[in-house]
XYZ file of C-alpha atoms in Angstrom:
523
model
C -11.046 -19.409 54.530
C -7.824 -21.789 53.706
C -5.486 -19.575 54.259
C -6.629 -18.391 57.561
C -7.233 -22.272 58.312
C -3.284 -22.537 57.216
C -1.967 -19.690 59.368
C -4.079 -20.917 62.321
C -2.484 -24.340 61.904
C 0.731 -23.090 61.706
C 0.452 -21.309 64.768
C -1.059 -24.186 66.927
C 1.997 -26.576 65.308
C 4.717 -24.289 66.419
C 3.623 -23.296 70.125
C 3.413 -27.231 70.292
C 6.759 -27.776 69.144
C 8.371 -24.767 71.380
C 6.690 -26.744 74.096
C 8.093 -29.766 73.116
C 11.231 -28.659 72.594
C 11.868 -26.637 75.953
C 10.169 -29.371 77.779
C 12.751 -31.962 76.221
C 15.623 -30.823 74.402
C 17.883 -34.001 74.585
C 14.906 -35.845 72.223
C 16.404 -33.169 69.119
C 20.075 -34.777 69.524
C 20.877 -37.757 66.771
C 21.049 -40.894 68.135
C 23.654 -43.659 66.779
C 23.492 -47.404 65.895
C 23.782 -49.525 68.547
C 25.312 -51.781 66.562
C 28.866 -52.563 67.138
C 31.872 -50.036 66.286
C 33.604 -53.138 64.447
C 31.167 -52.956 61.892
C 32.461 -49.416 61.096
C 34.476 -48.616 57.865
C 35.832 -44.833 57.523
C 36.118 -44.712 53.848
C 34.484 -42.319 51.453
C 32.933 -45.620 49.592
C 32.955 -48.972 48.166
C 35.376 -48.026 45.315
C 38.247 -49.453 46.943
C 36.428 -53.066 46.973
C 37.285 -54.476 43.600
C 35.130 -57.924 44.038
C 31.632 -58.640 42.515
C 29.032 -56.859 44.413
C 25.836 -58.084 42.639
C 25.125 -60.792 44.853
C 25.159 -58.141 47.747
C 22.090 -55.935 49.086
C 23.728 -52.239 49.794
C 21.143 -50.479 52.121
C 22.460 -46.130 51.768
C 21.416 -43.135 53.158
C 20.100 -41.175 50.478
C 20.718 -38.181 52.082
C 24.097 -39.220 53.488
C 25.892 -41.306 50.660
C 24.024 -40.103 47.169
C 23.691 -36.671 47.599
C 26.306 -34.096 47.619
C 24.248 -31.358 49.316
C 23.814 -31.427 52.704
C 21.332 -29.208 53.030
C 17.359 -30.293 52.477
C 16.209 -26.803 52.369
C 15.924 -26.637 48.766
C 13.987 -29.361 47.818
C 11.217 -28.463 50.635
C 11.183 -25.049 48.997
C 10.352 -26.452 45.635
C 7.523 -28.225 47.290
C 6.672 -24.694 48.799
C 6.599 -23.147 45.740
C 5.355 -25.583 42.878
C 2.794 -27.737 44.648
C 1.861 -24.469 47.464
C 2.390 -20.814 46.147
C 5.178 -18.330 46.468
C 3.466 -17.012 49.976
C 3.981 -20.592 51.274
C 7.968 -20.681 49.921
C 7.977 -17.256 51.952
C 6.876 -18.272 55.117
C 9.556 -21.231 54.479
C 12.147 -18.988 53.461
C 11.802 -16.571 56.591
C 11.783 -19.675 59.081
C 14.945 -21.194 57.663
C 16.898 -19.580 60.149
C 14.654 -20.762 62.952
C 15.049 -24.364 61.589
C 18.938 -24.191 61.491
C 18.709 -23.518 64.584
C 16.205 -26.291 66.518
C 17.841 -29.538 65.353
C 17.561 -31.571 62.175
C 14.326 -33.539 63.298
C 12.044 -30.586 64.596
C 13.508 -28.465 61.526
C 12.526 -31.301 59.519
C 9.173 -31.527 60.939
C 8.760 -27.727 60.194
C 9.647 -27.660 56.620
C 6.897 -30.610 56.504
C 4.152 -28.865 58.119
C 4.540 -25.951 56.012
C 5.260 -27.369 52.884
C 2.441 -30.251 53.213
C -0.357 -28.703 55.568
C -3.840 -28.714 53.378
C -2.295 -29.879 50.010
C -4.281 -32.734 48.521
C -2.484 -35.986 48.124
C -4.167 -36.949 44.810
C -2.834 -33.918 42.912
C 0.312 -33.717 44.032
C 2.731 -34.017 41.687
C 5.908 -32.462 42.535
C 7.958 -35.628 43.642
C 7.071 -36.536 39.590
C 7.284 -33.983 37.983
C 9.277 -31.338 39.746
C 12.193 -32.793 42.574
C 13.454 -35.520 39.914
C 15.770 -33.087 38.393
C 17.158 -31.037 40.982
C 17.726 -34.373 43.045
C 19.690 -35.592 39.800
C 21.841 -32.889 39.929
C 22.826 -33.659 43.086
C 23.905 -36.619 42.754
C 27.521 -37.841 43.392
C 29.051 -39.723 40.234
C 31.453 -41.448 42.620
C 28.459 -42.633 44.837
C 25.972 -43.608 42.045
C 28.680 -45.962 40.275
C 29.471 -47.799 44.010
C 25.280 -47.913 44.670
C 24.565 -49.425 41.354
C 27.008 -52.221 41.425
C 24.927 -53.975 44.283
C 22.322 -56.050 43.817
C 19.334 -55.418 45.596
C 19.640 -51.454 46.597
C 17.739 -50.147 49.138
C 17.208 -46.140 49.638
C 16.297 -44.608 53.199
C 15.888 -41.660 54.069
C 14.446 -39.239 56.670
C 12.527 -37.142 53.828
C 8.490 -37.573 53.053
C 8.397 -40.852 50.454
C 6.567 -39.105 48.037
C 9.455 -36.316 47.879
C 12.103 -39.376 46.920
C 10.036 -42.262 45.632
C 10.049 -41.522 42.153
C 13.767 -40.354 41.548
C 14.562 -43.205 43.428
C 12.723 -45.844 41.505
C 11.985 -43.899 37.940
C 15.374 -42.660 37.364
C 18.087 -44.463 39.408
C 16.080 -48.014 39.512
C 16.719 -48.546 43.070
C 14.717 -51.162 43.770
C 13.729 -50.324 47.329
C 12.662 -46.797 48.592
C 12.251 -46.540 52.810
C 10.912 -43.035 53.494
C 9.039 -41.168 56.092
C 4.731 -41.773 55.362
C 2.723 -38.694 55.711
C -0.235 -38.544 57.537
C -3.284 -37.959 55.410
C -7.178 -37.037 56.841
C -9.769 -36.519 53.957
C -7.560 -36.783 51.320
C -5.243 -34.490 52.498
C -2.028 -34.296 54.798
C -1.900 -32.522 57.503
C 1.555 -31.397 57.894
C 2.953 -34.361 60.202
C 5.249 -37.343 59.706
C 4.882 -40.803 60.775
C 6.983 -41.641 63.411
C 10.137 -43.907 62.254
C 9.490 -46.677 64.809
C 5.762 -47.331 62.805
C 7.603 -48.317 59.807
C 7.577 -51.980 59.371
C 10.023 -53.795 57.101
C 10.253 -57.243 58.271
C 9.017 -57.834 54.851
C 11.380 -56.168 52.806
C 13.830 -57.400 53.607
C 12.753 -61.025 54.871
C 15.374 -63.105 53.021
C 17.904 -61.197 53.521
C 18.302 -61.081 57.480
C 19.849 -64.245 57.764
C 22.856 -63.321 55.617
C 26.080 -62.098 55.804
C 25.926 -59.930 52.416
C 24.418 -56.896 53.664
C 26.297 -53.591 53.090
C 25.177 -50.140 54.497
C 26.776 -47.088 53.192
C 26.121 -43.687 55.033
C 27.757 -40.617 56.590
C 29.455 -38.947 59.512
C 26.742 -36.543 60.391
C 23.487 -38.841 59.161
C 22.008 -40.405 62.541
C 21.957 -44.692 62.150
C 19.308 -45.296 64.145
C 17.180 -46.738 61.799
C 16.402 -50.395 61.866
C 17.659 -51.411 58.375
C 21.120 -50.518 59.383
C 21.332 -52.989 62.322
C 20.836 -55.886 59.878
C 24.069 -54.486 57.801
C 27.346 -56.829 58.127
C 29.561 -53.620 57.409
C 28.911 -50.251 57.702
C 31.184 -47.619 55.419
C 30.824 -44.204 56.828
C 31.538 -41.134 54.220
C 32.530 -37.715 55.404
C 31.656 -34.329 53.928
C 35.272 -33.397 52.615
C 35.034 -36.545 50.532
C 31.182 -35.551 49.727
C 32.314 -32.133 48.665
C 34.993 -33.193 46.229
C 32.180 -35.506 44.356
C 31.493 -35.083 40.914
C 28.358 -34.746 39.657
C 26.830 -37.489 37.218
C 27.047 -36.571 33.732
C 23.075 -36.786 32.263
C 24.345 -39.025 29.574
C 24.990 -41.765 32.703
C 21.510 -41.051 34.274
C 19.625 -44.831 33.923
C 16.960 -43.428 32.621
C 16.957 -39.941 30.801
C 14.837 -36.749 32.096
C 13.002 -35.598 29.088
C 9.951 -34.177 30.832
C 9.892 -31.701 34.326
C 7.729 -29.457 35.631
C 7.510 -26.291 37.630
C 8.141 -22.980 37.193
C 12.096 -22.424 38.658
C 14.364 -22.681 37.058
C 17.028 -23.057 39.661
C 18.133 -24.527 42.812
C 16.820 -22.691 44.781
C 19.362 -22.163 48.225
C 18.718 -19.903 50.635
C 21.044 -17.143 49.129
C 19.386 -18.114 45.549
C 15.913 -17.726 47.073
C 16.401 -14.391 48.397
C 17.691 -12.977 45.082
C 14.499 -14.557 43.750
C 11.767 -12.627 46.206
C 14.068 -9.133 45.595
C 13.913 -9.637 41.810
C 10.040 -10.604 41.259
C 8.826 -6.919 41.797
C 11.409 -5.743 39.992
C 10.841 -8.147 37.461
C 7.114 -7.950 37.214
C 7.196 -4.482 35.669
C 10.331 -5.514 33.640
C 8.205 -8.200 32.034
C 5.128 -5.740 31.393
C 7.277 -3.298 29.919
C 8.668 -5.433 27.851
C 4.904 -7.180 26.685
C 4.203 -3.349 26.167
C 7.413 -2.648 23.976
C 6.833 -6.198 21.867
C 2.883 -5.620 21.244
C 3.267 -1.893 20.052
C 6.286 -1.346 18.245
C 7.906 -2.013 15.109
C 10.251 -4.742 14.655
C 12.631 -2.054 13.303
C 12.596 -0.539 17.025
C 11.000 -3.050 19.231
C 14.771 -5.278 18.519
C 16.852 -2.984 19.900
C 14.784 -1.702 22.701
C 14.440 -5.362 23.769
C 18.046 -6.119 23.557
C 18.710 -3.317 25.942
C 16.287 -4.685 28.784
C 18.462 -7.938 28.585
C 16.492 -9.838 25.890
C 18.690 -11.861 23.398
C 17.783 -13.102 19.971
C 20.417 -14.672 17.707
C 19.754 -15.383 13.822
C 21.820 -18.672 12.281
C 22.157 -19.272 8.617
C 19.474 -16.195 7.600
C 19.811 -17.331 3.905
C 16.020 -18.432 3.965
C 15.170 -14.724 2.200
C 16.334 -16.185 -0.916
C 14.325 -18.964 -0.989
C 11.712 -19.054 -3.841
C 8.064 -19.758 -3.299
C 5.354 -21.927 -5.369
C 2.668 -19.427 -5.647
C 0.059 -18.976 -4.536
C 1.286 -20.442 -1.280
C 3.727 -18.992 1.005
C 6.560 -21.061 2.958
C 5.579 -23.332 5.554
C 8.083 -22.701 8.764
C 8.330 -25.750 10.475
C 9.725 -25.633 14.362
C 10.657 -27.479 17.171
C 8.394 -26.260 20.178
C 10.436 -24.670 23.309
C 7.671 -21.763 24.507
C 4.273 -20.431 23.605
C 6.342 -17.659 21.868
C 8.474 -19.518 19.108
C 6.393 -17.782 16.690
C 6.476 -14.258 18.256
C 10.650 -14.311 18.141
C 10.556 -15.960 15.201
C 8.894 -12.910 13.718
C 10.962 -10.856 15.132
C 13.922 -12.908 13.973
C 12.279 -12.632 10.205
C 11.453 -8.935 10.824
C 7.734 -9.763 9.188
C 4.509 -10.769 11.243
C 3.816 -14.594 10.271
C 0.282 -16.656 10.776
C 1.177 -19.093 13.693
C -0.754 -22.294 13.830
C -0.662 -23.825 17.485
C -2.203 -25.828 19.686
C -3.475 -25.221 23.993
C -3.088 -21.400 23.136
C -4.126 -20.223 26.237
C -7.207 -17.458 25.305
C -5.396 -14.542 27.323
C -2.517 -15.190 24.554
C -4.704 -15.435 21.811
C -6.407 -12.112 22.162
C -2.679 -10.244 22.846
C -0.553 -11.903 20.289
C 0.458 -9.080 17.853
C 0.545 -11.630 15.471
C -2.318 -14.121 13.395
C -2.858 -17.410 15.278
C -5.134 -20.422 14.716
C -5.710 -22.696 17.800
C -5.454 -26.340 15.714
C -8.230 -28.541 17.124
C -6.120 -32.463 16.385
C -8.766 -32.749 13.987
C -6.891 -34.030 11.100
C -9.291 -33.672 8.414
C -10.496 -29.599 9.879
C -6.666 -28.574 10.725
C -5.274 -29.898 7.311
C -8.490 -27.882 5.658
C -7.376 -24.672 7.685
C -4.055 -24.946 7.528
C -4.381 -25.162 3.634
C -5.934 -22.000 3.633
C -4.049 -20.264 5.494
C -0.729 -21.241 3.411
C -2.826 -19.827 0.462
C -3.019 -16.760 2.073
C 1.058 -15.998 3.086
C 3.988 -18.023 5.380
C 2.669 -19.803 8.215
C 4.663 -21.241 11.251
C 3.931 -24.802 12.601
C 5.376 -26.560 15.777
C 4.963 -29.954 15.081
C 5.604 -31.525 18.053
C 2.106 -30.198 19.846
C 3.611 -29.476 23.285
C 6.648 -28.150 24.595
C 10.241 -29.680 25.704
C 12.290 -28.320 27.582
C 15.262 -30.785 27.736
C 17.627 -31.440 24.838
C 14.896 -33.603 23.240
C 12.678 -33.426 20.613
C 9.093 -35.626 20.156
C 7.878 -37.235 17.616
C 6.758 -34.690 14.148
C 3.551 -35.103 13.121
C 3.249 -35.958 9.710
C 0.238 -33.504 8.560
C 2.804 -30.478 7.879
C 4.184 -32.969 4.907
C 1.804 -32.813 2.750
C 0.206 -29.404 2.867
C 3.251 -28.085 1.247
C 6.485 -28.103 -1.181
C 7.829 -25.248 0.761
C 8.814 -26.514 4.128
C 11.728 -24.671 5.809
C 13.122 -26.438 9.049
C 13.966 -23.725 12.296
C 15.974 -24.649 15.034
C 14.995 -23.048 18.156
C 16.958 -22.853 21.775
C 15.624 -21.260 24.816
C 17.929 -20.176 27.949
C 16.393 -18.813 30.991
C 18.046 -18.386 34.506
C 14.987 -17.838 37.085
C 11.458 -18.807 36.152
C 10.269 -21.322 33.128
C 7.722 -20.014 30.598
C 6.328 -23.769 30.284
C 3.786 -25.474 32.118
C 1.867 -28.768 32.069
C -0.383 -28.217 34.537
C 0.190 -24.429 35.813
C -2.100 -21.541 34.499
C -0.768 -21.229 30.652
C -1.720 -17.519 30.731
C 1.289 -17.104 32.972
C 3.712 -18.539 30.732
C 4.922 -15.364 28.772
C 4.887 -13.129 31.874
C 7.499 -15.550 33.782
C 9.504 -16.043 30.727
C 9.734 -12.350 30.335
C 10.632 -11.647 34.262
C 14.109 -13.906 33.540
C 16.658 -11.172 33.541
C 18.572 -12.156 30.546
C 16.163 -14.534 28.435
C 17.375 -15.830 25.177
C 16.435 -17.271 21.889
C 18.219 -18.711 19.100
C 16.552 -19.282 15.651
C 18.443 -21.817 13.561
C 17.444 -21.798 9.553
C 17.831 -25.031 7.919
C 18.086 -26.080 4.280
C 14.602 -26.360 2.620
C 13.175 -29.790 2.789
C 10.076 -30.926 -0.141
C 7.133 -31.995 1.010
C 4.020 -33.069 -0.502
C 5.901 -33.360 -4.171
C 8.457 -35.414 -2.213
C 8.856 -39.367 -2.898
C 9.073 -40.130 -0.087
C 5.923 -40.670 2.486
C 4.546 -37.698 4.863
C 6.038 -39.916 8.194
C 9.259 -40.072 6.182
C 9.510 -36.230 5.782
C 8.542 -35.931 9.360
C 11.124 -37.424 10.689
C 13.968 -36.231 8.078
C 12.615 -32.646 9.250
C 13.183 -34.174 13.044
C 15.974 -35.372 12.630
C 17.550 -32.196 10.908
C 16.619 -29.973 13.478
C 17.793 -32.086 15.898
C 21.209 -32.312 14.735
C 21.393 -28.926 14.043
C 20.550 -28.341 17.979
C 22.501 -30.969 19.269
C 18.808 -32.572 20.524
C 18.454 -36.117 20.925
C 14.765 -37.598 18.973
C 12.286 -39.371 20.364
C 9.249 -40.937 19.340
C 7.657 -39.708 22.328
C 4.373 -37.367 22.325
C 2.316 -34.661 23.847
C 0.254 -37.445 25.698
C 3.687 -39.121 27.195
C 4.653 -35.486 28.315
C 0.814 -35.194 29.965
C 0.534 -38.510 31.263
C 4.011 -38.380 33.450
C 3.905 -34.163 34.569
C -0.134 -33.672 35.190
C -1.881 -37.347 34.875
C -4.222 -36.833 32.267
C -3.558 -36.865 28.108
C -3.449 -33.449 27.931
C -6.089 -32.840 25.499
C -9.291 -31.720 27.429
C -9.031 -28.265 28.513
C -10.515 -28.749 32.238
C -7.446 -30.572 32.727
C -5.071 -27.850 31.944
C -5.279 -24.571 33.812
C -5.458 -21.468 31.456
C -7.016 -18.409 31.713
């Protein structure tokens, strides 16, 4: 019933726009400032002004004088694809030559009405969770360090506000974000854009109209019709050779650092980028289930090689751990940072020897198919140290501290119960590189995970063995041991620690703590 409500829609939206469009084909032309052509600087930015700009307000295009890509495509394709479905990112992806052809405005309203039509406003979380880091790396270092020496900074653009609103504000601290509102009816949009002349910012920018310290920064090809830029003193126009040759900022100078995204791709996805995408997920699809097959039913003796022929990669640092001695009765406590749901199953492989895994939202689908032991922990402290004791009785057990998984160069806080259920504790190192499709999700079906980590063509672990660390016969205090074991691993990786946890991770991707499980989809 919703999809033939979306397809209807779609159809009704498009005749109207043909309509429109035939009808009036001079309103899809860019209009220009009125303002006067004095105003007018052609320079590719404020970098050759040496003075103190803090005292100014610099009022950018976002689209125009931050990013280096001129093409919006890609970021209304993630939208497609992580708060839609891949059928929606279809239909997008087979109109994209239709909208380079009608104009920037009607192709803009197109990619809107697909991307937007019948998704509910409350749970959308893509502009959080999932457009923050692909706008990032877009961003021009030579543009970011002229925008951030102003004072006030105000962002406009022609894109949705929830698309931009949270890069703009999270990430970059710009203190002002002036985007397009879209329409919502029962709590959610409809597909269409407010018009630009309904956006009132008298307000905004209330103090400043009266003065003479008012900057605007743009481009060539970016229309300047809207209202902000008449109040601007000077206008500096940048053109796409000079956008082209941008760098792009380093992560280390991002404001604030991305340590938590969402989604499923795993690249930008361009219209060239796309298409290899849609030819590769059949293909894919039974690469993945033939290699689930190969994994649950062979040997490790065989099942390593077969898997390193279908483009799987496993690399083994510093495998010294065999001649580590155990205190019997208990076996060695493995103790991991947490990249996918299956850190234990390579690290098995990588040991050659099925070990007990002890985990937490193990989704019930890869519960029942895991070819090796696990125990769903229940953040019980007193019940999980009780199990987990008895389970180290019984042989080596691996733990993943952390609760949830990262997939930046980050760790999160250890907790501290792993310290004192054992003198054994070995730290691993683990590193995950994928090209297409994440196997991590905070608010996705978790069943999926494995399946779209095995459809990357050339996935890859590495397990990192560490010195043995003592534990509960250790001095020093369970938090202490936690974070020496942190801290190890992360140095061994190269990973920056935080004391950030599973509920900071659940809290910023999917709005809720994480914990209950009708607020994470599994299956």
């Amino acid at each position: 019933m919703s999809n033939a409500f979306f397809f209807k829609a779609l159809v009704v939206f498009f005749a109207r726009l043909l309509l429109k469009y035939f009808k009036n084909p001079k309103t899809l032309h860019r209009s220009f400032s009125t303002t006067t052509q004095s105003k007018f600087h052609k320079h590719p930015s404020l970098a050759h002004r040496q003075e103190d700009l803090s005292d100014h307000t610099l009022i950018f295009s976002v689209e125009g004088s931050l990013l280096k890509s001129q093409s919006l495509f890609p970021y209304f394709l993630l939208v497609a694809f992580e708060a839609g479905s891949i059928l929606r990112a279809l239909i997008l992806f087979i109109l994209y030559p239709f909208i380079c052809v009608v104009g920037h405005e009607m192709g803009l309203k197109i990619m809107v009405m697909v991307c937007f039509l019948g998704i509910k406003e409350q749970s959308f979380r893509a502009g959080t969770a999932v457009l923050p880091k692909f706008f990032l790396e877009d961003v021009g270092s030579e543009s970011f360090e002229v925008v951030r020496r102003g004072g006030k900074k105000v962002g406009v653009t022609d894109l949705p506000r929830v698309m931009v609103d949270s890069f703009l504000r999270d990430y970059l601290e710009i203190d002002i974000v002036v985007g397009r509102e879209l329409k919502v009816r029962s709590g959610y949009f409809v597909g269409l854009m407010e018009e630009k002349k309904k956006i009132v910012l008298d307000e905004v920018l209330e103090d400043e109209k009266t003065s003479s310290k008012i900057i605007g920064i743009s481009s060539f090809n970016i229309s300047l019709d809207h209202q902000l830029f008449s109040l601007c003193k000077e206008i500096y126009l940048v053109s796409g050779a000079d956008r082209r040759n941008w760098h792009h900022l380093p992560t280390e100078k991002y404001p604030k650092p991305l340590i938590f995204h969402d989604g499923r791709l795993a690249f930008r996805p361009t219209p060239l980028a796309t298409l290899a995408m849609f030819m590769w997920v059949p293909f894919g699809f039974s690469l993945a289930l033939f290699r689930a097959i190969i994994g649950l039913t062979l040997p490790y003796n065989m099942l390593i090689p077969i898997l390193a022929f279908t483009g799987l990669r496993l690399q083994v640092i510093n495998p010294h751990f065999l001649q580590y001695s155990v205190s019997k009765p208990k076996g060695l406590l493995y103790v991991c940072n947490h990249r996918t749901l299956l850190d234990p199953l390579y690290f098995s492989f990588g040991l050659k020897k099925p070990v007990t895994a002890a985990t937490y939202s193990l989704s019930r689908v890869s519960e029942i198919m895991a070819p090796i032991k696990t125990v769903r922990l229940t953040r019980d402290r007193n019940r999980d140290a009780e199990m987990m004791e008895r389970l180290l009785n019984q042989g080596d057990m691996i733990v993943c501290p952390e609760g949830t998984t990262c997939r930046e160069p980050f760790l999160l806080r250890f907790s501290p119960l792993f310290a004192e259920l054992s003198d054994d504790i070995v730290p691993v190192g683990m590193d995950v590189k994928v090209s297409l499709f994440y196997g991590t999700t905070a608010s996705g079906f978790k069943c999926l995970d494995p399946v779209l980590f095995l459809m990357n063509p050339f996935p890859s672990y590495t397990i990192q063995f560490l010195d043995k660390v003592s534990g509960a016969n250790s001095e020093k205090s369970r938090i202490d041991v936690a974070n020496y074991v942190q801290s190890e691993i992360g140095k061994a990786l190269g990973f920056e620690c935080t004391g950030l946890t599973r509920k900071d991770k659940y809290l910023i991707l999917a709005g809720n703590d994480g914990v209950a499980y009708t607020t994470v989809k599994r299956c």
